[in-house]
PDB file of C-alpha atoms in Angstrom:
ATOM      1  CA  MET A 387      87.633  93.135 119.498  1.00 87.00           C
ATOM      2  CA  ASN A 388      84.847  93.824 116.746  1.00 91.00           C
ATOM      3  CA  LYS A 389      84.419  91.359 113.847  1.00 95.00           C
ATOM      4  CA  LYS A 390      86.501  93.206 111.484  1.00 94.00           C
ATOM      5  CA  GLN A 391      89.405  93.667 113.572  1.00 95.00           C
ATOM      6  CA  LYS A 392      89.174  89.770 114.505  1.00 96.00           C
ATOM      7  CA  VAL A 393      89.298  89.157 110.504  1.00 96.00           C
ATOM      8  CA  ILE A 394      92.501  91.055 110.433  1.00 96.00           C
ATOM      9  CA  LEU A 395      93.890  89.367 113.521  1.00 97.00           C
ATOM     10  CA  SER A 396      93.060  85.776 112.064  1.00 97.00           C
ATOM     11  CA  LEU A 397      94.675  86.876 108.893  1.00 97.00           C
ATOM     12  CA  LEU A 398      98.034  87.626 110.546  1.00 97.00           C
ATOM     13  CA  GLN A 399      97.768  84.207 112.437  1.00 97.00           C
ATOM     14  CA  GLU A 400      97.544  82.944 109.080  1.00 97.00           C
ATOM     15  CA  ILE A 401     100.487  84.861 107.683  1.00 97.00           C
ATOM     16  CA  ASP A 402     102.591  83.656 110.502  1.00 97.00           C
ATOM     17  CA  GLU A 403     101.903  79.956 110.183  1.00 97.00           C
ATOM     18  CA  ILE A 404     102.605  80.112 106.256  1.00 97.00           C
ATOM     19  CA  CYS A 405     106.026  82.298 107.035  1.00 97.00           C
ATOM     20  CA  ARG A 406     107.051  79.827 110.130  1.00 96.00           C
ATOM     21  CA  ARG A 407     106.258  76.797 107.811  1.00 96.00           C
ATOM     22  CA  ASN A 408     108.255  78.163 104.913  1.00 96.00           C
ATOM     23  CA  LYS A 409     110.913  79.840 107.155  1.00 96.00           C
ATOM     24  CA  ILE A 410     110.013  83.265 105.878  1.00 97.00           C
ATOM     25  CA  GLU A 411     111.185  86.289 107.759  1.00 97.00           C
ATOM     26  CA  TYR A 412     108.230  88.926 108.555  1.00 97.00           C
ATOM     27  CA  TYR A 413     107.590  91.882 111.084  1.00 98.00           C
ATOM     28  CA  LEU A 414     104.375  93.341 112.160  1.00 97.00           C
ATOM     29  CA  SER A 415     104.112  97.062 110.852  1.00 96.00           C
ATOM     30  CA  PRO A 416     105.315  99.674 113.678  1.00 95.00           C
ATOM     31  CA  ARG A 417     101.561 100.670 114.315  1.00 95.00           C
ATOM     32  CA  LEU A 418     100.707  96.879 115.230  1.00 96.00           C
ATOM     33  CA  THR A 419     104.110  96.433 117.051  1.00 96.00           C
ATOM     34  CA  LEU A 420     103.009  99.583 119.276  1.00 94.00           C
ATOM     35  CA  CYS A 421      99.920  97.776 119.895  1.00 93.00           C
ATOM     36  CA  ALA A 422     101.751  94.568 120.768  1.00 94.00           C
ATOM     37  CA  VAL A 423     104.372  95.706 122.756  1.00 93.00           C
ATOM     38  CA  GLU A 424     102.693  98.886 124.686  1.00 91.00           C
ATOM     39  CA  GLY A 425      99.530  97.465 125.164  1.00 88.00           C
ATOM     40  CA  LYS A 426      97.820 100.202 122.686  1.00 89.00           C
ATOM     41  CA  PRO A 427      94.101  99.035 121.003  1.00 89.00           C
ATOM     42  CA  PHE A 428      93.885  97.351 117.751  1.00 92.00           C
ATOM     43  CA  PRO A 429      93.521  99.782 115.062  1.00 91.00           C
ATOM     44  CA  GLN A 430      90.131 100.670 114.050  1.00 92.00           C
ATOM     45  CA  ASN A 431      91.170 101.051 110.645  1.00 91.00           C
ATOM     46  CA  PRO A 432      90.576  98.167 108.279  1.00 91.00           C
ATOM     47  CA  MET A 433      93.547  99.422 106.417  1.00 90.00           C
ATOM     48  CA  PHE A 434      95.942  99.117 109.234  1.00 92.00           C
ATOM     49  CA  GLY A 435      96.613  95.460 108.921  1.00 94.00           C
ATOM     50  CA  ILE A 436     100.115  95.808 107.656  1.00 96.00           C
ATOM     51  CA  VAL A 437     103.365  93.370 107.898  1.00 97.00           C
ATOM     52  CA  LEU A 438     106.760  93.951 106.589  1.00 97.00           C
ATOM     53  CA  MET A 439     109.025  91.594 104.365  1.00 97.00           C
ATOM     54  CA  LYS A 440     112.112  92.095 103.018  1.00 96.00           C
ATOM     55  CA  VAL A 441     111.753  92.008  99.073  1.00 95.00           C
ATOM     56  CA  ALA A 442     113.372  88.574  98.812  1.00 95.00           C
ATOM     57  CA  ASP A 443     111.075  87.219 101.852  1.00 96.00           C
ATOM     58  CA  MET A 444     108.093  88.410  99.851  1.00 96.00           C
ATOM     59  CA  GLU A 445     108.224  87.064  97.070  1.00 96.00           C
ATOM     60  CA  ARG A 446     109.023  84.012  98.775  1.00 97.00           C
ATOM     61  CA  PHE A 447     105.821  84.359 100.553  1.00 97.00           C
ATOM     62  CA  ARG A 448     103.814  84.804  97.303  1.00 96.00           C
ATOM     63  CA  LYS A 449     105.244  81.774  95.702  1.00 96.00           C
ATOM     64  CA  ALA A 450     104.286  80.065  98.934  1.00 96.00           C
ATOM     65  CA  VAL A 451     100.933  80.606  99.019  1.00 96.00           C
ATOM     66  CA  ASP A 452     100.699  80.045  95.268  1.00 94.00           C
ATOM     67  CA  GLU A 453     101.769  76.622  95.745  1.00 94.00           C
ATOM     68  CA  ASP A 454      99.614  75.623  98.840  1.00 92.00           C
ATOM     69  CA  PRO A 455      96.184  78.329  98.302  1.00 90.00           C
ATOM     70  CA  ARG A 456      93.597  78.177 101.170  1.00 92.00           C
ATOM     71  CA  GLU A 457      90.027  78.196 100.807  1.00 92.00           C
ATOM     72  CA  ARG A 458      88.087  81.799 101.011  1.00 94.00           C
ATOM     73  CA  ARG A 459      91.702  83.532 100.751  1.00 95.00           C
ATOM     74  CA  ALA A 460      93.210  85.490  98.116  1.00 94.00           C
ATOM     75  CA  LEU A 461      96.735  86.964  97.211  1.00 95.00           C
ATOM     76  CA  GLU A 462      97.088  89.699  94.808  1.00 93.00           C
ATOM     77  CA  SER A 463      99.678  91.541  93.335  1.00 91.00           C
ATOM     78  CA  LEU A 464     101.033  93.386  90.286  1.00 88.00           C
ATOM     79  CA  LYS A 465     102.153  90.101  89.025  1.00 88.00           C
ATOM     80  CA  SER A 466      98.070  88.679  88.906  1.00 86.00           C
ATOM     81  CA  ASN A 467      96.281  91.806  88.782  1.00 82.00           C
ATOM     82  CA  LYS A 468      96.560  94.599  85.880  1.00 79.00           C
ATOM     83  CA  TRP A 469      95.008  97.278  88.122  1.00 75.00           C
ATOM     84  CA  PHE A 470      96.864  96.430  91.674  1.00 81.00           C
ATOM     85  CA  SER A 471      97.633  99.746  93.210  1.00 76.00           C
ATOM     86  CA  GLY A 472     101.503  99.050  94.214  1.00 85.00           C
ATOM     87  CA  LEU A 473     104.361  97.254  94.471  1.00 90.00           C
ATOM     88  CA  TYR A 474     103.186  94.884  97.305  1.00 93.00           C
ATOM     89  CA  LEU A 475     100.907  91.841  98.121  1.00 95.00           C
ATOM     90  CA  ARG A 476      97.770  91.820  99.986  1.00 96.00           C
ATOM     91  CA  TYR A 477      96.197  88.704 101.588  1.00 97.00           C
ATOM     92  CA  THR A 478      92.434  88.688 101.727  1.00 96.00           C
ATOM     93  CA  ASN A 479      89.247  86.956 103.027  1.00 96.00           C
ATOM     94  CA  THR A 480      87.279  86.712 100.048  1.00 94.00           C
ATOM     95  CA  ASP A 481      84.301  85.937 102.647  1.00 95.00           C
ATOM     96  CA  THR A 482      84.389  89.741 103.467  1.00 95.00           C
ATOM     97  CA  LEU A 483      84.216  93.449 101.919  1.00 93.00           C
ATOM     98  CA  CYS A 484      86.535  96.454 101.936  1.00 91.00           C
ATOM     99  CA  LEU A 485      85.716  98.364  98.783  1.00 88.00           C
ATOM    100  CA  ASN A 486      86.734 101.914  97.826  1.00 87.00           C
ATOM    101  CA  MET A 487      83.993 103.131  95.806  1.00 82.00           C
ATOM    102  CA  ASP A 488      86.451 105.202  94.191  1.00 82.00           C
ATOM    103  CA  ASN A 489      88.748 103.270  93.170  1.00 78.00           C
ATOM    104  CA  THR A 490      87.277  99.950  92.709  1.00 75.00           C
ATOM    105  CA  ARG A 491      89.474  98.342  90.093  1.00 74.00           C
ATOM    106  CA  ASP A 492      92.476  98.235  92.629  1.00 79.00           C
ATOM    107  CA  TYR A 493      91.790  94.862  94.056  1.00 84.00           C
ATOM    108  CA  ALA A 494      90.382  91.915  92.057  1.00 82.00           C
ATOM    109  CA  PHE A 495      89.213  90.571  95.677  1.00 87.00           C
ATOM    110  CA  PRO A 496      88.257  93.177  97.649  1.00 89.00           C
ATOM    111  CA  GLY A 497      87.722  92.048 100.812  1.00 93.00           C
ATOM    112  CA  ILE A 498      89.405  92.801 104.009  1.00 95.00           C
ATOM    113  CA  GLY A 499      93.117  91.849 104.029  1.00 96.00           C
ATOM    114  CA  VAL A 500      96.534  92.376 105.324  1.00 97.00           C
ATOM    115  CA  SER A 501      99.027  94.458 103.089  1.00 96.00           C
ATOM    116  CA  ILE A 502     102.804  93.004 102.799  1.00 97.00           C
ATOM    117  CA  PHE A 503     104.722  95.765 102.163  1.00 97.00           C
ATOM    118  CA  PRO A 504     108.278  95.273 101.304  1.00 96.00           C
ATOM    119  CA  LEU A 505     111.396  96.292 103.069  1.00 96.00           C
ATOM    120  CA  ARG A 506     113.656  97.666 100.160  1.00 94.00           C
ATOM    121  CA  SER A 507     117.512  97.347 100.284  1.00 93.00           C
ATOM    122  CA  GLU A 508     119.981  99.675  98.635  1.00 90.00           C
ATOM    123  CA  ALA A 509     119.409  99.144  95.044  1.00 84.00           C
ATOM    124  CA  GLU A 510     121.582  97.047  93.010  1.00 72.00           C
ATOM    125  CA  SER A 511     121.901  99.985  90.659  1.00 64.00           C
ATOM    126  CA  GLU A 512     121.677 103.510  91.076  1.00 64.00           C
ATOM    127  CA  GLN A 513     120.907 104.130  87.467  1.00 52.00           C
ATOM    128  CA  ALA A 514     118.255 101.262  87.034  1.00 55.00           C
ATOM    129  CA  ALA A 515     116.354 103.095  90.426  1.00 57.00           C
ATOM    130  CA  SER A 516     116.386 106.168  88.656  1.00 57.00           C
ATOM    131  CA  ARG A 517     114.545 104.748  86.162  1.00 54.00           C
ATOM    132  CA  PHE A 518     112.441 103.110  88.111  1.00 57.00           C
ATOM    133  CA  PRO A 519     108.754 105.023  88.558  1.00 57.00           C
ATOM    134  CA  THR A 520     107.775 106.640  91.710  1.00 56.00           C
ATOM    135  CA  ASP A 521     105.243 108.650  93.285  1.00 53.00           C
ATOM    136  CA  ASP A 522     106.991 111.875  92.934  1.00 49.00           C
ATOM    137  CA  ARG A 523     106.142 114.944  90.575  1.00 49.00           C
ATOM    138  CA  SER A 524     109.590 115.490  89.454  1.00 50.00           C
ATOM    139  CA  LEU A 525     110.172 115.967  85.429  1.00 44.00           C
ATOM    140  CA  LYS A 526     112.257 112.823  85.423  1.00 47.00           C
ATOM    141  CA  ASN A 527     109.580 110.905  86.707  1.00 50.00           C
ATOM    142  CA  ARG A 528     106.721 112.307  84.710  1.00 49.00           C
ATOM    143  CA  LEU A 529     108.550 111.064  81.740  1.00 44.00           C
ATOM    144  CA  ASN A 530     109.457 107.461  83.215  1.00 49.00           C
ATOM    145  CA  ARG A 531     105.588 107.293  83.694  1.00 53.00           C
ATOM    146  CA  THR A 532     104.726 108.402  79.945  1.00 54.00           C
ATOM    147  CA  TRP A 533     107.266 105.700  78.571  1.00 47.00           C
ATOM    148  CA  MET A 534     105.585 103.253  81.118  1.00 52.00           C
ATOM    149  CA  ARG A 535     102.225 103.941  79.531  1.00 56.00           C
ATOM    150  CA  LEU A 536     103.576 103.853  76.579  1.00 52.00           C
ATOM    151  CA  ARG A 537     104.619 100.275  76.542  1.00 56.00           C
ATOM    152  CA  CYS A 538     101.464  99.068  78.269  1.00 55.00           C
ATOM    153  CA  LEU A 539      99.946 100.171  75.315  1.00 54.00           C
ATOM    154  CA  VAL A 540     102.197  98.137  73.275  1.00 55.00           C
ATOM    155  CA  ASN A 541     102.724  94.994  75.215  1.00 61.00           C
ATOM    156  CA  GLY A 542      99.536  94.795  77.184  1.00 60.00           C
ATOM    157  CA  ARG A 543      98.926  96.156  80.605  1.00 65.00           C
ATOM    158  CA  GLN A 544      98.986  92.852  82.521  1.00 70.00           C
ATOM    159  CA  ARG A 545     102.536  91.758  80.890  1.00 79.00           C
ATOM    160  CA  GLN A 546     103.805  95.097  81.848  1.00 77.00           C
ATOM    161  CA  ALA A 547     102.754  95.108  85.444  1.00 79.00           C
ATOM    162  CA  SER A 548     104.624  91.523  85.798  1.00 84.00           C
ATOM    163  CA  ARG A 549     107.449  93.187  84.215  1.00 84.00           C
ATOM    164  CA  LEU A 550     107.533  95.746  86.301  1.00 85.00           C
ATOM    165  CA  TYR A 551     107.069  93.871  89.515  1.00 89.00           C
ATOM    166  CA  ASP A 552     109.752  91.499  88.475  1.00 89.00           C
ATOM    167  CA  ARG A 553     112.284  94.402  87.846  1.00 88.00           C
ATOM    168  CA  PHE A 554     111.381  95.611  91.356  1.00 89.00           C
ATOM    169  CA  LEU A 555     112.401  92.289  92.807  1.00 90.00           C
ATOM    170  CA  ARG A 556     115.692  92.277  91.013  1.00 89.00           C
ATOM    171  CA  LEU A 557     116.304  95.957  91.931  1.00 90.00           C
ATOM    172  CA  TYR A 558     115.468  95.860  95.638  1.00 91.00           C
ATOM    173  CA  GLN A 559     116.728  92.828  97.396  1.00 87.00           C
ATOM    174  CA  LYS A 560     120.631  93.547  97.757  1.00 86.00           C
ATOM    175  CA  PRO A 561     122.150  90.797 100.211  1.00 83.00           C
ATOM    176  CA  GLU A 562     124.791  93.245 101.521  1.00 86.00           C
ATOM    177  CA  THR A 563     122.825  96.356 102.381  1.00 91.00           C
ATOM    178  CA  GLY A 564     123.350  98.987 105.082  1.00 91.00           C
ATOM    179  CA  GLN A 565     119.572 100.216 105.008  1.00 94.00           C
ATOM    180  CA  TYR A 566     115.778  99.271 104.327  1.00 95.00           C
ATOM    181  CA  THR A 567     113.520 101.443 103.099  1.00 94.00           C
ATOM    182  CA  LEU A 568     109.680 101.747 103.775  1.00 95.00           C
ATOM    183  CA  LYS A 569     108.094 103.347 101.068  1.00 91.00           C
ATOM    184  CA  ARG A 570     104.014 104.297 101.492  1.00 85.00           C
ATOM    185  CA  LYS A 571     101.914 106.783  99.895  1.00 78.00           C
ATOM    186  CA  LYS A 572     102.262 109.756 101.880  1.00 80.00           C
ATOM    187  CA  GLN A 573     105.994 108.748 103.642  1.00 87.00           C
ATOM    188  CA  THR A 574     109.285 107.102 103.218  1.00 92.00           C
ATOM    189  CA  THR A 575     110.911 105.779 106.636  1.00 94.00           C
ATOM    190  CA  VAL A 576     114.642 104.115 105.929  1.00 95.00           C
ATOM    191  CA  TYR A 577     115.672 101.783 108.876  1.00 96.00           C
ATOM    192  CA  PRO A 578     119.272 100.583 109.237  1.00 96.00           C
ATOM    193  CA  ALA A 579     119.815  97.321 108.504  1.00 94.00           C
ATOM    194  CA  GLY A 580     120.624  95.765 111.797  1.00 95.00           C
ATOM    195  CA  ILE A 581     116.848  96.324 113.028  1.00 96.00           C
ATOM    196  CA  PHE A 582     115.846  93.512 111.004  1.00 96.00           C
ATOM    197  CA  ALA A 583     118.824  91.220 111.667  1.00 94.00           C
ATOM    198  CA  LYS A 584     117.047  89.446 114.490  1.00 95.00           C
ATOM    199  CA  SER A 585     113.074  88.847 115.222  1.00 95.00           C
ATOM    200  CA  LYS A 586     111.039  88.182 118.190  1.00 96.00           C
ATOM    201  CA  ARG A 587     107.535  87.031 119.174  1.00 96.00           C
ATOM    202  CA  VAL A 588     105.080  88.886 120.549  1.00 95.00           C
ATOM    203  CA  GLU A 589     102.025  88.506 121.819  1.00 94.00           C
ATOM    204  CA  MET A 590      98.735  90.482 120.717  1.00 93.00           C
ATOM    205  CA  GLU A 591      95.079  89.974 121.444  1.00 91.00           C
ATOM    206  CA  GLY A 592      96.481  86.035 122.229  1.00 92.00           C
ATOM    207  CA  VAL A 593      98.078  85.302 119.249  1.00 94.00           C
ATOM    208  CA  LYS A 594     101.721  85.164 118.914  1.00 96.00           C
ATOM    209  CA  LEU A 595     103.615  87.192 116.114  1.00 97.00           C
ATOM    210  CA  GLN A 596     106.411  88.708 115.128  1.00 97.00           C
ATOM    211  CA  VAL A 597     108.629  92.059 115.067  1.00 97.00           C
ATOM    212  CA  PRO A 598     112.293  93.122 115.304  1.00 97.00           C
ATOM    213  CA  ALA A 599     114.052  92.105 118.323  1.00 96.00           C
ATOM    214  CA  LYS A 600     115.506  95.938 118.369  1.00 96.00           C
ATOM    215  CA  THR A 601     111.982  96.901 119.010  1.00 96.00           C
ATOM    216  CA  GLU A 602     112.556 100.177 120.778  1.00 96.00           C
ATOM    217  CA  GLU A 603     114.859 101.626 118.006  1.00 97.00           C
ATOM    218  CA  TYR A 604     112.306 100.258 115.621  1.00 97.00           C
ATOM    219  CA  LEU A 605     109.670 102.251 117.261  1.00 96.00           C
ATOM    220  CA  THR A 606     111.983 105.261 117.924  1.00 96.00           C
ATOM    221  CA  ILE A 607     112.710 105.567 114.252  1.00 96.00           C
ATOM    222  CA  SER A 608     108.841 105.349 113.003  1.00 95.00           C
ATOM    223  CA  TYR A 609     107.234 107.406 115.758  1.00 94.00           C
ATOM    224  CA  GLY A 610     110.017 109.490 117.819  1.00 93.00           C
ATOM    225  CA  LYS A 611     111.650 108.946 121.142  1.00 94.00           C
ATOM    226  CA  ASN A 612     108.082 109.921 122.819  1.00 94.00           C
ATOM    227  CA  TYR A 613     106.660 106.668 120.752  1.00 92.00           C
ATOM    228  CA  LYS A 614     104.723 105.668 124.330  1.00 91.00           C
ATOM    229  CA  ASP A 615     102.880 108.617 123.966  1.00 91.00           C
ATOM    230  CA  VAL A 616     101.291 107.873 120.495  1.00 88.00           C
ATOM    231  CA  THR A 617      97.378 107.137 120.897  1.00 86.00           C
ATOM    232  CA  GLU A 618      95.233 106.023 118.182  1.00 82.00           C
ATOM    233  CA  PRO A 619      93.453 108.552 116.225  1.00 79.00           C
ATOM    234  CA  ARG A 620      89.647 108.650 116.078  1.00 85.00           C
ATOM    235  CA  TYR A 621      88.442 106.449 113.132  1.00 87.00           C
ATOM    236  CA  VAL A 622      85.492 107.614 111.088  1.00 88.00           C
ATOM    237  CA  THR A 623      84.953 105.277 108.108  1.00 86.00           C
ATOM    238  CA  PRO A 624      84.902 106.929 104.866  1.00 88.00           C
ATOM    239  CA  ILE A 625      81.717 107.896 102.976  1.00 89.00           C
ATOM    240  CA  ALA A 626      83.301 106.105  99.653  1.00 87.00           C
ATOM    241  CA  LEU A 627      84.607 103.007 101.808  1.00 89.00           C
ATOM    242  CA  ALA A 628      82.050  99.611 101.971  1.00 88.00           C
ATOM    243  CA  VAL A 629      83.310  97.710 104.892  1.00 92.00           C
ATOM    244  CA  SER A 630      81.644  94.183 106.625  1.00 92.00           C
ATOM    245  CA  ALA A 631      82.929  91.106 108.082  1.00 93.00           C
ATOM    246  CA  ARG A 632      79.612  89.616 107.570  1.00 92.00           C
ATOM    247  CA  VAL A 633      78.659  90.363 103.750  1.00 89.00           C
ATOM    248  CA  SER A 634      81.084  89.031 100.947  1.00 90.00           C
ATOM    249  CA  TYR A 635      81.964  91.532  98.137  1.00 87.00           C
ATOM    250  CA  THR A 636      80.496  89.152  95.596  1.00 87.00           C
ATOM    251  CA  GLN A 637      77.326  89.526  97.613  1.00 87.00           C
ATOM    252  CA  PHE A 638      77.768  93.200  97.524  1.00 85.00           C
ATOM    253  CA  TRP A 639      78.139  93.318  93.937  1.00 79.00           C
ATOM    254  CA  LYS A 640      75.158  91.118  93.238  1.00 79.00           C
ATOM    255  CA  GLU A 641      72.806  93.580  95.114  1.00 75.00           C
ATOM    256  CA  ALA A 642      74.435  96.361  93.755  1.00 68.00           C
ATOM    257  CA  GLY A 643      73.813  95.346  90.245  1.00 62.00           C
ATOM    258  CA  ASP A 644      75.968  96.036  87.320  1.00 54.00           C
ATOM    259  CA  PHE A 645      79.719  96.050  88.175  1.00 52.00           C
ATOM    260  CA  ASP A 646      80.752  98.253  85.369  1.00 53.00           C
ATOM    261  CA  LYS A 647      79.316 101.355  86.275  1.00 51.00           C
ATOM    262  CA  TYR A 648      81.620 101.729  89.511  1.00 50.00           C
ATOM    263  CA  CYS A 649      84.551 100.950  87.558  1.00 48.00           C
ATOM    264  CA  LYS A 650      86.483 104.261  85.918  1.00 44.00           C
ATOM    265  CA  GLU A 651      87.988 103.560  82.304  1.00 36.00           C
TER     266      GLU A 651
END
């Protein structure tokens, strides 16, 4: 493993420790689960450090980290960063660098990190869910997003971002649900709730981590019946992405000079 991969693995191990201490359930992403159970190579892409949590557990994790913060670590969300890029958490090693120069304000702490994506239950209210902003380009969603921008102007962006996060928590943590939905920018996957009823521990690169007990069903839904044949695509670092396990983002900005010239208005 290279140094960047080792940073991600160490963060996964820390997340596991925090979750076990606070009795919080989590699951490795389908890609990392495939690596663990089928012996596939650890991903080269620094953005592939991902775990999944049910919405209520994700919020418990956020509070646990806030109550007992670790040195050289940061946890970001819309609750704390008005420019944060989505409804999830990011646990970061602040002694490292992972910065997309085209989106410099997405993270206040642009280091190598692990993203914690929510497993959304069925919505508590379909009417409320229909008014919740999404990434699709329908007329209704464009109107929702326009209304959200107006509220940002009136209430302030940070206040509105925090409200949006709280509203998301209330909407998608229904106790009795038949399914969980994993939404990413370009893909939405729906899993039967039973897949996440129990978990088990597996070893990846010498570290014990957690995956759904119904691993085969989990991977089949994610990749299809031939999931064992899935191979890691060749990764080439994008030109706009600066990544380092040796240089911190603060050192990078100090050497780059004026931070504001990289930020879009």
